[in-house]
Amino acid sequence: MTKITPDEVRRIAALATIGLEEAEIDQMAGELDQIVTFVEQLQNVDTDGVEPTDQVTGLVDVWREDEVRSDFSREELLANAPDQQDGFFKVKRVLNND
Amino acid sequence: MTDLRRPIAELVAEVQSGTLTAVELVTASLEAIEKSDGYHAILEVSEVALERAKQIDAGDKSGRLAGIPFVAKDNFLTRGTHTTAASNILKPFAAPYQATAVEKLEAEGAIMVAKANLDAFAHGSSTENSDFGPTKNPVDPTRVPGGSSGGSAAAVKLGLACFALGTDTGGSIRQPAALSGVVGLKPTYGLVSRFGVIAMGSSVDVIGPLANRVTDASLVLDVMAGKDRFDATTIDRQKSYAVEPLPLKGKKIGLIKEYMGDGTDSAVKAAVTATVQQLTAAGATVEDISLPSVDLALACYYILIPAELSSNLARYDGIRFGHSSQQAKTLADTYLKSRDEGFGAEAKRRIMIGTYVLSSGYYEAYYKKAQKVRTLLVREFNTAFERYDYLLGPTAPTTAFELGEKNQDPLAMYMSDIDTVAVNMVGAPGISIPTPTDGLPIGIQLIAPQGKDAELLGAAQAVEELVA
């Protein structure tokens, strides 16, 4: 049974903030469906009473001093910005009112 | 011209005694890179490497890696080059700082000469997912070098530098090492700082060396390992990783049965079987062991890692750095279009899968379930290591496949990592050691318990001598 329909692809793409072109959506649906079908084999595994594993270091609560550091200048941090103005990152307008 | 495939310790000794210079080594590296352009192992050459070599020749040559040129996979932030992760979305990025691993190597006199090609964001097993074109196998240029650290593996095999840095999330150091015929070491999770390395699956990502021999990899790990205040997941190190070969006599080794099944090429099985016979002759006990959950590891991986990387790749927003769409008229458009234009097909697929398995209504069924299966894997490995000092198997189920053979079928490509992902899920160290073949390279994978990297490297040296 197909789990990942083109509509489901649109829903996921919106959550992932990727503006997929319509042309990409059908192929993506087929590929994702194949992958999801593959990973579904885990549904048959008995994991009753098994705790989930988040990480494997065994480290717990790694603390450090909460100190103010200044490793980079404003210029360095803005150096890769696609657009900037007056020492700030510049973004396009937030409201879509055209 | 100096052969950069000679043992690193020998080259360092010559630099220190004055019979060889850092400038000669770096020049040899830069010339070799230019000559091997057709393999596309390298994305960019450092502007500052030769200058650094001159400084070392004129000044302090006491470093343990004095004058040694190396290549870093292009997901390490480095000075003197751009850092792209082989992706269009990061194409113009110049990092304002350098990865801790690179800093540590440079502090011992090593010189980063160039950035190696990879599957974009390390998503892949063939280097064909690079947005800038694939790397070719150093042994047979009609084939893939493996991936995602394919540029690093090819660079070492071609002698473009003395060693290369890679990252391994599901096999991305070991698998290309196997397919390209070099040594590839995936250390214990947390042993080497990942600060300044572009994140993929944060609960499994490790960085490690690809090298011409185990002792070279050992030396590089010895320099890089240890806690870093900038990476809270780093763990305590062992005293030394630059170890002597460990006698194999009396060692108990488990051969993972699941890695020797029908999906594994007969040539690969034959190489493993030959190694088992040599190990037995050397006095080790080798027994078959079944780790049933290993068959689930790939499915587990393709839930947990997309989930983690979908979160890690959320930072590419077209605003602070990287590609920003020229078509966008609003802020929301900037996000949507920059990410659509900047990410390649595989990055998008993985972000989408990760977003799906984390989304409301699916989290328990996929993500949580995979985390529980991960626990089963950890338990099985722990139980196995109660009986065995090491586990053994092939590094990859096949030899290098042809360019274009699998890159239209994502799932077929994922299967290339079937022998390596479990080790990532449990955090253990693993190493791929090349076995001599007449044809395409084949790697033997040796695995040790978490935190026993020194023991792994000692045994790996012995295995390397045995199979040579």
Coordinates of C-alpha atoms in Angstrom, one line a residue:
Chain A
M1 CA 0.0 0.0 0.0
T2 CA 1.3 3.4 -0.9
K3 CA 2.0 5.4 2.2
I4 CA 3.7 8.5 0.7
T5 CA 1.3 10.1 -1.7
P6 CA 2.0 13.4 -3.5
D7 CA -0.1 15.2 -1.0
E8 CA 1.9 13.7 1.9
V9 CA 5.1 14.9 0.1
R10 CA 3.6 18.4 0.0
R11 CA 2.8 18.2 3.8
I12 CA 6.3 17.0 4.7
A13 CA 8.0 19.6 2.4
A14 CA 6.1 22.3 4.1
L15 CA 7.2 21.0 7.5
A16 CA 10.8 20.8 6.2
T17 CA 10.6 24.3 4.6
I18 CA 11.7 23.1 1.2
G19 CA 9.8 24.6 -1.7
L20 CA 9.8 21.6 -3.9
E21 CA 8.9 22.2 -7.6
E22 CA 5.7 20.3 -8.7
A23 CA 7.9 18.3 -11.1
E24 CA 9.9 16.9 -8.1
I25 CA 6.9 15.8 -6.1
D26 CA 5.8 12.6 -8.0
Q27 CA 9.3 11.2 -8.2
M28 CA 9.9 12.1 -4.5
A29 CA 6.7 10.3 -3.5
G30 CA 7.8 7.1 -5.2
E31 CA 11.3 7.2 -3.7
L32 CA 10.2 8.1 -0.2
D33 CA 7.5 5.3 -0.3
Q34 CA 10.2 2.8 -1.2
I35 CA 12.4 3.9 1.7
V36 CA 9.6 4.1 4.2
T37 CA 8.5 0.6 3.2
F38 CA 12.0 -0.6 3.8
V39 CA 12.3 0.8 7.3
E40 CA 8.9 -0.5 8.2
Q41 CA 10.5 -3.9 8.8
L42 CA 11.2 -2.6 12.3
Q43 CA 7.5 -2.7 13.1
N44 CA 7.7 -6.5 13.4
V45 CA 10.5 -6.4 16.0
D46 CA 9.5 -7.1 19.6
T47 CA 10.7 -4.2 21.7
D48 CA 8.4 -4.6 24.7
G49 CA 10.1 -3.3 27.8
V50 CA 13.2 -2.1 25.8
E51 CA 14.3 1.5 26.6
P52 CA 15.2 3.8 23.7
T53 CA 18.9 4.7 23.1
D54 CA 19.5 8.4 22.6
Q55 CA 23.3 8.3 22.7
V56 CA 26.1 5.9 23.5
T57 CA 28.8 7.8 25.4
G58 CA 27.4 7.2 28.9
L59 CA 28.2 10.8 29.6
V60 CA 25.6 12.6 31.7
D61 CA 25.2 16.4 32.2
V62 CA 28.4 17.8 30.8
W63 CA 28.7 21.2 32.4
R64 CA 31.0 24.2 31.7
E65 CA 31.2 27.7 33.1
D66 CA 28.7 30.1 31.7
E67 CA 31.2 32.6 30.5
V68 CA 31.0 35.4 28.0
R69 CA 33.4 34.9 25.1
S70 CA 34.0 36.9 22.1
D71 CA 35.8 34.8 19.5
F72 CA 34.6 36.6 16.4
S73 CA 34.2 40.2 15.2
R74 CA 30.9 41.4 13.7
E75 CA 32.7 41.6 10.3
E76 CA 33.8 38.0 10.5
L77 CA 30.3 36.8 11.3
L78 CA 28.8 38.8 8.5
A79 CA 31.4 37.9 6.0
N80 CA 29.4 35.0 4.5
A81 CA 26.0 36.7 4.6
P82 CA 24.2 36.8 1.3
D83 CA 22.9 40.3 2.2
Q84 CA 23.7 42.8 4.9
Q85 CA 23.1 46.4 5.9
D86 CA 24.5 48.6 8.7
G87 CA 26.2 45.6 10.3
F88 CA 23.1 43.4 10.3
F89 CA 21.9 40.4 8.3
K90 CA 19.3 41.7 5.9
V91 CA 16.2 39.7 5.0
K92 CA 13.4 40.1 2.5
R93 CA 10.1 41.5 3.7
V94 CA 8.2 39.3 6.1
L95 CA 4.7 40.1 5.0
N96 CA 3.5 39.0 1.6
N97 CA 1.4 41.9 0.5
D98 CA 2.1 42.3 -3.2
Chain B
M1 CA 59.9 13.3 -6.2
T2 CA 59.1 12.1 -2.7
D3 CA 56.5 9.3 -2.5
L4 CA 53.9 10.4 -0.1
R5 CA 52.8 6.9 0.5
R6 CA 55.9 6.1 2.5
P7 CA 55.4 5.7 6.3
I8 CA 54.6 9.0 8.0
A9 CA 57.1 8.4 10.9
E10 CA 59.9 7.9 8.4
L11 CA 59.1 11.2 6.5
V12 CA 58.8 13.1 9.8
A13 CA 62.2 11.8 10.9
E14 CA 63.7 12.9 7.6
V15 CA 62.2 16.4 7.9
Q16 CA 63.5 16.6 11.5
S17 CA 67.0 15.5 10.5
G18 CA 67.1 17.9 7.6
T19 CA 67.4 15.4 4.7
L20 CA 63.8 16.3 3.6
T21 CA 61.9 19.6 3.8
A22 CA 58.3 20.4 4.4
V23 CA 58.4 22.5 1.2
E24 CA 59.5 19.4 -0.7
L25 CA 56.6 17.4 0.7
V26 CA 54.0 20.0 0.1
T27 CA 55.3 20.6 -3.4
A28 CA 55.1 16.9 -4.1
S29 CA 51.6 16.9 -2.9
L30 CA 50.5 19.9 -4.9
E31 CA 52.1 18.4 -8.1
A32 CA 50.5 15.0 -7.5
I33 CA 47.1 16.7 -7.0
E34 CA 47.5 18.6 -10.3
K35 CA 48.4 15.4 -12.2
S36 CA 45.5 13.4 -10.8
D37 CA 42.9 16.0 -11.6
G38 CA 41.0 13.5 -13.8
Y39 CA 40.0 11.5 -10.7
H40 CA 38.3 14.6 -9.1
A41 CA 39.4 13.6 -5.6
I42 CA 40.1 17.2 -4.7
L43 CA 37.7 20.2 -4.7
E44 CA 40.1 23.0 -3.7
V45 CA 43.8 23.4 -2.9
S46 CA 44.8 25.5 0.1
E47 CA 46.3 28.9 -0.5
V48 CA 48.3 28.8 2.6
A49 CA 49.9 25.3 2.6
L50 CA 53.2 26.3 0.9
E51 CA 53.6 29.3 3.2
R52 CA 53.0 27.0 6.3
A53 CA 55.6 24.6 4.9
K54 CA 58.2 27.4 4.7
Q55 CA 57.5 28.4 8.2
I56 CA 58.0 24.9 9.5
D57 CA 61.3 24.5 7.5
A58 CA 62.5 27.8 8.9
G59 CA 61.3 27.3 12.5
D60 CA 60.0 24.5 14.7
K61 CA 60.3 21.0 13.3
S62 CA 59.7 19.2 16.5
G63 CA 56.1 18.3 15.8
R64 CA 55.1 14.7 15.6
L65 CA 53.8 15.3 12.1
A66 CA 56.3 18.0 11.0
G67 CA 55.8 18.8 7.4
I68 CA 53.3 16.1 6.6
P69 CA 50.7 17.1 4.0
F70 CA 47.2 15.9 4.5
V71 CA 43.8 16.3 2.9
A72 CA 40.6 17.1 4.8
K73 CA 37.2 16.0 3.6
D74 CA 35.4 19.2 2.6
N75 CA 33.0 19.0 5.5
F76 CA 35.8 20.1 7.9
L77 CA 36.0 23.8 8.4
T78 CA 39.5 24.9 7.4
R79 CA 41.4 28.1 6.9
G80 CA 42.9 28.9 3.5
T81 CA 40.1 27.2 1.5
H82 CA 36.3 27.3 1.2
T83 CA 34.2 24.7 2.9
T84 CA 31.3 23.4 0.8
A85 CA 30.4 19.9 2.0
A86 CA 30.3 19.3 -1.8
S87 CA 26.9 21.1 -1.8
N88 CA 25.6 24.0 -3.8
I89 CA 24.0 25.4 -0.8
L90 CA 27.4 26.1 0.9
K91 CA 29.3 26.8 -2.3
P92 CA 30.5 30.3 -1.4
F93 CA 31.2 29.6 2.3
A94 CA 34.6 30.6 3.9
A95 CA 34.7 29.4 7.5
P96 CA 35.7 31.9 10.2
Y97 CA 37.3 29.2 12.3
Q98 CA 38.9 25.8 11.9
A99 CA 37.9 22.3 13.1
T100 CA 39.6 21.2 16.4
A101 CA 40.9 18.1 14.6
V102 CA 42.7 20.2 12.0
E103 CA 44.0 22.6 14.7
K104 CA 45.5 19.7 16.6
L105 CA 47.1 18.2 13.5
E106 CA 48.6 21.6 12.6
A107 CA 49.9 22.1 16.1
E108 CA 52.0 19.0 15.5
G109 CA 53.3 20.4 12.2
A110 CA 50.9 18.7 9.7
I111 CA 49.9 20.8 6.7
M112 CA 46.4 20.8 5.3
V113 CA 47.0 21.0 1.5
A114 CA 43.5 20.5 0.0
K115 CA 39.9 19.6 0.5
A116 CA 38.5 16.3 -0.7
N117 CA 35.3 15.5 -2.5
L118 CA 32.4 13.8 -0.8
D119 CA 28.8 12.9 -1.3
A120 CA 27.1 16.3 -0.5
F121 CA 26.8 16.6 3.3
A122 CA 28.2 13.1 3.5
H123 CA 25.0 11.6 2.2
G124 CA 26.0 8.6 0.1
S125 CA 28.2 5.6 -0.5
S126 CA 29.8 6.4 -3.9
T127 CA 30.7 10.1 -3.9
E128 CA 28.3 10.4 -6.8
N129 CA 26.0 12.6 -4.7
S130 CA 28.6 15.4 -4.8
D131 CA 27.0 18.5 -6.3
F132 CA 30.3 19.1 -8.1
G133 CA 30.6 15.7 -9.8
P134 CA 31.8 12.2 -8.7
T135 CA 35.3 11.1 -7.7
K136 CA 36.6 8.1 -9.7
N137 CA 38.0 5.0 -8.1
P138 CA 41.8 5.2 -7.9
V139 CA 42.3 1.6 -9.0
D140 CA 39.7 1.6 -11.8
P141 CA 38.4 5.0 -12.9
T142 CA 35.2 3.5 -14.4
R143 CA 34.1 2.7 -10.9
V144 CA 33.2 4.6 -7.8
P145 CA 35.7 5.1 -4.9
G146 CA 33.0 4.4 -2.3
G147 CA 31.6 7.2 -0.1
S148 CA 30.9 9.4 1.4
S149 CA 34.7 10.0 2.1
G150 CA 35.5 8.9 -1.5
G151 CA 37.7 11.9 -2.3
S152 CA 39.7 11.2 0.9
A153 CA 40.1 7.5 0.1
A154 CA 41.2 8.2 -3.5
A155 CA 43.6 10.9 -2.4
V156 CA 45.4 8.5 -0.1
K157 CA 45.5 5.7 -2.7
L158 CA 46.8 8.1 -5.4
G159 CA 49.5 9.4 -3.1
L160 CA 48.2 13.0 -3.2
A161 CA 48.9 13.4 0.5
C162 CA 50.2 11.3 3.4
F163 CA 46.8 10.8 4.9
A164 CA 43.3 12.2 4.7
L165 CA 40.5 13.0 7.2
G166 CA 37.1 11.6 6.8
T167 CA 33.8 11.3 8.6
D168 CA 31.9 8.1 9.3
T169 CA 28.2 8.1 10.1
G170 CA 27.2 4.8 8.6
G171 CA 30.5 3.6 7.0
S172 CA 31.7 6.7 5.2
I173 CA 35.4 6.2 6.2
R174 CA 35.5 2.3 6.2
Q175 CA 33.5 1.6 3.1
P176 CA 35.5 4.0 0.7
A177 CA 38.7 2.7 2.3
A178 CA 37.6 -0.8 1.4
L179 CA 36.6 0.1 -2.2
S180 CA 39.7 2.1 -2.8
G181 CA 42.3 -0.1 -1.1
V182 CA 43.4 1.9 1.9
V183 CA 43.1 1.7 5.7
G184 CA 40.1 3.5 7.1
L185 CA 39.6 4.0 10.9
K186 CA 36.3 4.8 12.6
P187 CA 37.2 5.6 16.2
T188 CA 34.9 5.1 19.2
Y189 CA 32.1 7.6 19.2
G190 CA 33.2 10.7 21.1
L191 CA 36.9 10.0 21.0
V192 CA 37.7 12.8 18.5
S193 CA 36.2 16.3 18.7
R194 CA 33.7 17.1 16.0
F195 CA 33.9 20.9 16.6
G196 CA 34.1 22.5 13.2
V197 CA 32.9 19.5 11.3
I198 CA 29.5 19.8 9.5
A199 CA 27.1 17.7 11.4
M200 CA 25.0 14.9 9.9
G201 CA 23.8 12.4 12.5
S202 CA 25.0 13.9 15.7
S203 CA 24.5 10.7 17.8
V204 CA 26.7 8.7 15.6
D205 CA 29.0 11.0 13.5
V206 CA 32.7 10.4 14.1
I207 CA 35.8 11.6 12.4
G208 CA 38.9 9.6 11.6
P209 CA 41.8 9.0 9.3
L210 CA 42.2 7.2 6.0
A211 CA 45.8 6.2 5.5
N212 CA 48.2 3.8 3.7
R213 CA 48.9 1.7 6.7
V214 CA 47.6 1.1 10.2
T215 CA 50.6 2.8 11.9
D216 CA 49.9 6.0 10.0
A217 CA 46.2 6.0 11.1
S218 CA 47.3 5.3 14.7
L219 CA 49.7 8.2 14.7
V220 CA 47.0 10.6 13.4
L221 CA 44.4 9.3 15.9
D222 CA 46.9 9.7 18.7
V223 CA 47.3 13.4 17.8
M224 CA 43.5 14.1 17.4
A225 CA 42.0 12.1 20.3
G226 CA 40.7 13.5 23.5
K227 CA 38.3 15.9 25.2
D228 CA 37.5 19.2 23.7
R229 CA 35.7 22.0 25.5
F230 CA 33.9 22.9 22.3
D231 CA 32.4 19.4 21.9
A232 CA 30.5 18.2 25.0
T233 CA 30.2 14.6 23.6
T234 CA 34.0 14.0 23.7
I235 CA 35.2 11.2 26.1
D236 CA 38.4 10.4 27.9
R237 CA 41.2 9.0 25.7
Q238 CA 43.5 6.0 26.3
K239 CA 47.1 6.8 27.0
S240 CA 48.4 6.1 23.5
Y241 CA 47.1 5.0 20.2
A242 CA 50.5 4.8 18.5
V243 CA 50.9 1.2 19.6
E244 CA 52.9 -1.8 18.8
P245 CA 51.3 -4.8 16.9
L246 CA 49.4 -6.9 19.4
P247 CA 50.0 -10.7 19.2
L248 CA 47.0 -12.5 17.9
K249 CA 47.8 -15.8 19.6
G250 CA 45.1 -16.7 22.0
K251 CA 42.7 -13.9 20.9
K252 CA 39.1 -14.8 20.4
I253 CA 37.5 -13.4 17.3
G254 CA 33.8 -13.6 16.3
L255 CA 33.0 -13.7 12.6
I256 CA 29.7 -12.0 12.1
K257 CA 27.5 -14.6 10.2
E258 CA 25.0 -12.0 9.0
Y259 CA 27.8 -10.3 7.0
M260 CA 28.6 -13.5 5.1
G261 CA 25.2 -14.1 3.6
D262 CA 23.8 -14.3 0.0
G263 CA 24.1 -10.5 -0.5
T264 CA 27.9 -10.6 -0.2
D265 CA 30.0 -11.2 -3.3
S266 CA 31.9 -14.5 -3.5
A267 CA 35.2 -12.7 -3.9
V268 CA 34.6 -10.7 -0.7
K269 CA 33.6 -13.9 1.2
A270 CA 36.7 -15.6 -0.1
A271 CA 38.9 -12.8 1.1
V272 CA 37.4 -12.9 4.6
T273 CA 37.7 -16.7 4.7
A274 CA 41.3 -16.5 3.7
T275 CA 41.9 -14.0 6.5
V276 CA 40.2 -16.3 9.0
Q277 CA 42.5 -19.1 8.0
Q278 CA 45.5 -16.9 8.5
L279 CA 44.3 -15.7 11.9
T280 CA 43.7 -19.3 12.9
A281 CA 47.2 -20.2 11.8
A282 CA 48.5 -17.3 13.8
G283 CA 47.0 -18.8 17.0
A284 CA 43.7 -16.9 17.2
T285 CA 40.4 -18.6 17.7
V286 CA 37.8 -17.6 15.2
E287 CA 34.2 -18.7 15.6
D288 CA 31.0 -17.8 13.8
I289 CA 28.7 -15.6 15.8
S290 CA 25.2 -14.6 14.9
L291 CA 24.0 -11.0 15.7
P292 CA 20.4 -11.1 14.5
S293 CA 19.7 -7.4 15.0
V294 CA 22.5 -6.5 12.6
D295 CA 20.1 -7.2 9.8
L296 CA 17.9 -4.5 11.2
A297 CA 20.7 -1.9 11.6
L298 CA 20.2 -0.4 8.1
A299 CA 16.5 0.2 8.7
C300 CA 17.2 1.6 12.1
Y301 CA 19.9 3.9 10.6
Y302 CA 17.5 5.2 7.9
I303 CA 15.1 6.4 10.5
L304 CA 17.4 7.8 13.1
I305 CA 20.0 9.5 10.9
P306 CA 17.5 11.3 8.5
A307 CA 15.8 12.5 11.7
E308 CA 19.0 13.9 13.1
L309 CA 20.2 15.3 9.8
S310 CA 16.9 17.0 9.0
S311 CA 17.4 18.9 12.2
N312 CA 21.1 19.6 11.5
L313 CA 20.3 20.9 8.0
A314 CA 17.6 23.2 9.2
R315 CA 20.2 25.9 9.7
Y316 CA 20.6 26.4 6.0
D317 CA 18.2 29.2 5.6
G318 CA 19.7 31.4 2.9
I319 CA 20.2 34.3 5.4
R320 CA 23.3 34.0 7.5
F321 CA 25.5 32.1 5.0
G322 CA 25.3 29.9 1.9
H323 CA 23.1 30.0 -1.1
S324 CA 20.3 32.5 -1.1
S325 CA 17.7 32.4 -3.8
Q326 CA 17.6 35.3 -6.2
Q327 CA 13.9 34.5 -7.0
A328 CA 12.7 35.2 -3.4
K329 CA 10.5 38.2 -2.7
T330 CA 9.6 37.5 0.9
L331 CA 11.4 36.0 3.9
A332 CA 9.4 32.8 3.7
D333 CA 10.3 32.5 0.0
T334 CA 13.9 32.9 0.9
Y335 CA 13.8 29.8 3.1
L336 CA 11.7 27.7 0.7
K337 CA 13.5 28.6 -2.5
S338 CA 17.0 28.7 -1.1
R339 CA 16.6 25.2 0.3
D340 CA 15.0 23.9 -2.9
E341 CA 17.7 25.3 -5.1
G342 CA 20.6 24.6 -2.8
F343 CA 20.1 21.1 -1.6
G344 CA 20.7 18.2 -4.0
A345 CA 18.2 15.3 -4.5
E346 CA 19.7 13.0 -1.8
A347 CA 19.9 15.7 0.8
K348 CA 16.2 16.6 0.1
R349 CA 15.2 12.9 0.3
R350 CA 16.9 12.5 3.6
I351 CA 15.5 15.7 5.1
M352 CA 12.0 14.6 4.0
I353 CA 12.4 11.2 5.5
G354 CA 13.7 12.6 8.7
T355 CA 10.9 15.2 8.9
Y356 CA 8.3 12.4 8.2
V357 CA 9.5 10.1 11.0
L358 CA 9.6 13.0 13.5
S359 CA 6.2 14.4 12.5
S360 CA 3.2 14.2 14.7
G361 CA 1.6 10.8 14.6
Y362 CA 4.7 9.0 13.3
Y363 CA 7.3 9.7 16.0
E364 CA 6.4 6.8 18.2
A365 CA 6.0 4.3 15.3
Y366 CA 9.3 5.2 13.5
Y367 CA 11.7 7.3 15.6
K368 CA 11.0 5.8 19.0
K369 CA 10.8 2.3 17.6
A370 CA 14.2 2.7 15.9
Q371 CA 15.8 4.0 19.2
K372 CA 14.6 0.8 20.9
V373 CA 16.0 -1.4 18.1
R374 CA 19.2 0.5 18.6
T375 CA 19.2 -0.6 22.2
L376 CA 18.9 -4.2 21.0
L377 CA 21.9 -3.7 18.8
V378 CA 23.9 -2.3 21.7
R379 CA 23.0 -5.3 23.9
E380 CA 23.9 -7.8 21.2
F381 CA 27.3 -6.2 20.7
N382 CA 27.9 -6.1 24.5
T383 CA 27.0 -9.7 24.8
A384 CA 29.3 -10.7 21.9
F385 CA 32.2 -8.8 23.5
E386 CA 31.8 -10.8 26.7
R387 CA 33.0 -13.8 24.6
Y388 CA 35.2 -12.2 22.0
D389 CA 38.0 -9.7 21.9
Y390 CA 37.2 -8.6 18.4
L391 CA 34.5 -9.0 15.8
L392 CA 35.3 -9.6 12.2
G393 CA 33.6 -9.3 8.8
P394 CA 33.9 -7.8 5.4
T395 CA 33.7 -4.0 5.3
A396 CA 31.4 -3.9 2.3
P397 CA 29.3 -6.6 0.6
T398 CA 30.7 -5.8 -2.9
T399 CA 33.8 -4.5 -4.5
A400 CA 33.7 -1.0 -6.2
F401 CA 30.7 -0.8 -8.5
E402 CA 30.5 1.1 -11.7
L403 CA 29.8 4.8 -11.9
G404 CA 26.1 5.3 -12.5
E405 CA 25.3 1.7 -11.5
K406 CA 23.3 2.5 -8.3
N407 CA 22.8 6.2 -8.2
Q408 CA 19.3 6.1 -9.7
D409 CA 18.1 3.7 -7.0
P410 CA 18.5 5.2 -3.5
L411 CA 17.7 2.0 -1.7
A412 CA 20.2 -0.1 -3.7
M413 CA 22.9 2.5 -2.8
Y414 CA 21.9 2.4 0.9
M415 CA 22.7 -1.4 0.9
S416 CA 26.4 -0.6 0.3
D417 CA 26.6 0.3 4.0
I418 CA 24.9 -2.9 5.2
D419 CA 28.2 -4.2 6.9
T420 CA 29.2 -0.9 8.5
V421 CA 26.1 0.9 10.0
A422 CA 25.7 -1.4 13.0
V423 CA 29.1 -0.3 14.4
N424 CA 28.0 3.3 14.2
M425 CA 24.7 2.6 16.0
V426 CA 26.6 1.0 18.9
G427 CA 29.5 3.6 19.0
A428 CA 32.2 0.9 18.7
P429 CA 35.5 1.5 16.9
G430 CA 36.0 -0.3 13.6
I431 CA 38.8 -0.4 11.0
S432 CA 38.9 -1.5 7.4
I433 CA 42.2 -3.2 6.4
P434 CA 42.9 -3.8 2.7
T435 CA 43.6 -7.4 1.7
P436 CA 45.8 -8.1 -1.3
T437 CA 43.8 -9.0 -4.4
D438 CA 44.5 -9.3 -8.1
G439 CA 41.4 -7.3 -8.9
L440 CA 39.4 -4.6 -7.2
P441 CA 40.3 -3.8 -3.6
I442 CA 38.5 -5.6 -0.7
G443 CA 38.6 -4.6 2.9
I444 CA 38.4 -6.7 6.1
Q445 CA 36.6 -5.0 8.9
L446 CA 37.8 -5.5 12.5
I447 CA 35.7 -4.2 15.4
A448 CA 36.6 -3.8 19.0
P449 CA 34.5 -2.8 22.1
Q450 CA 33.8 0.9 22.7
G451 CA 36.8 2.7 24.1
K452 CA 39.3 0.0 23.1
D453 CA 40.7 1.8 20.1
A454 CA 44.3 1.1 21.1
E455 CA 43.6 -2.6 21.3
L456 CA 41.9 -2.4 17.9
L457 CA 44.9 -0.7 16.3
G458 CA 47.3 -3.1 17.8
A459 CA 45.4 -6.1 16.4
A460 CA 44.8 -4.3 13.1
Q461 CA 48.6 -3.9 12.7
A462 CA 49.0 -7.6 13.3
V463 CA 46.2 -8.5 10.8
E464 CA 47.8 -6.1 8.2
E465 CA 51.1 -7.9 8.6
L466 CA 49.4 -11.3 8.4
V467 CA 47.5 -10.7 5.2
A468 CA 50.2 -8.7 3.4

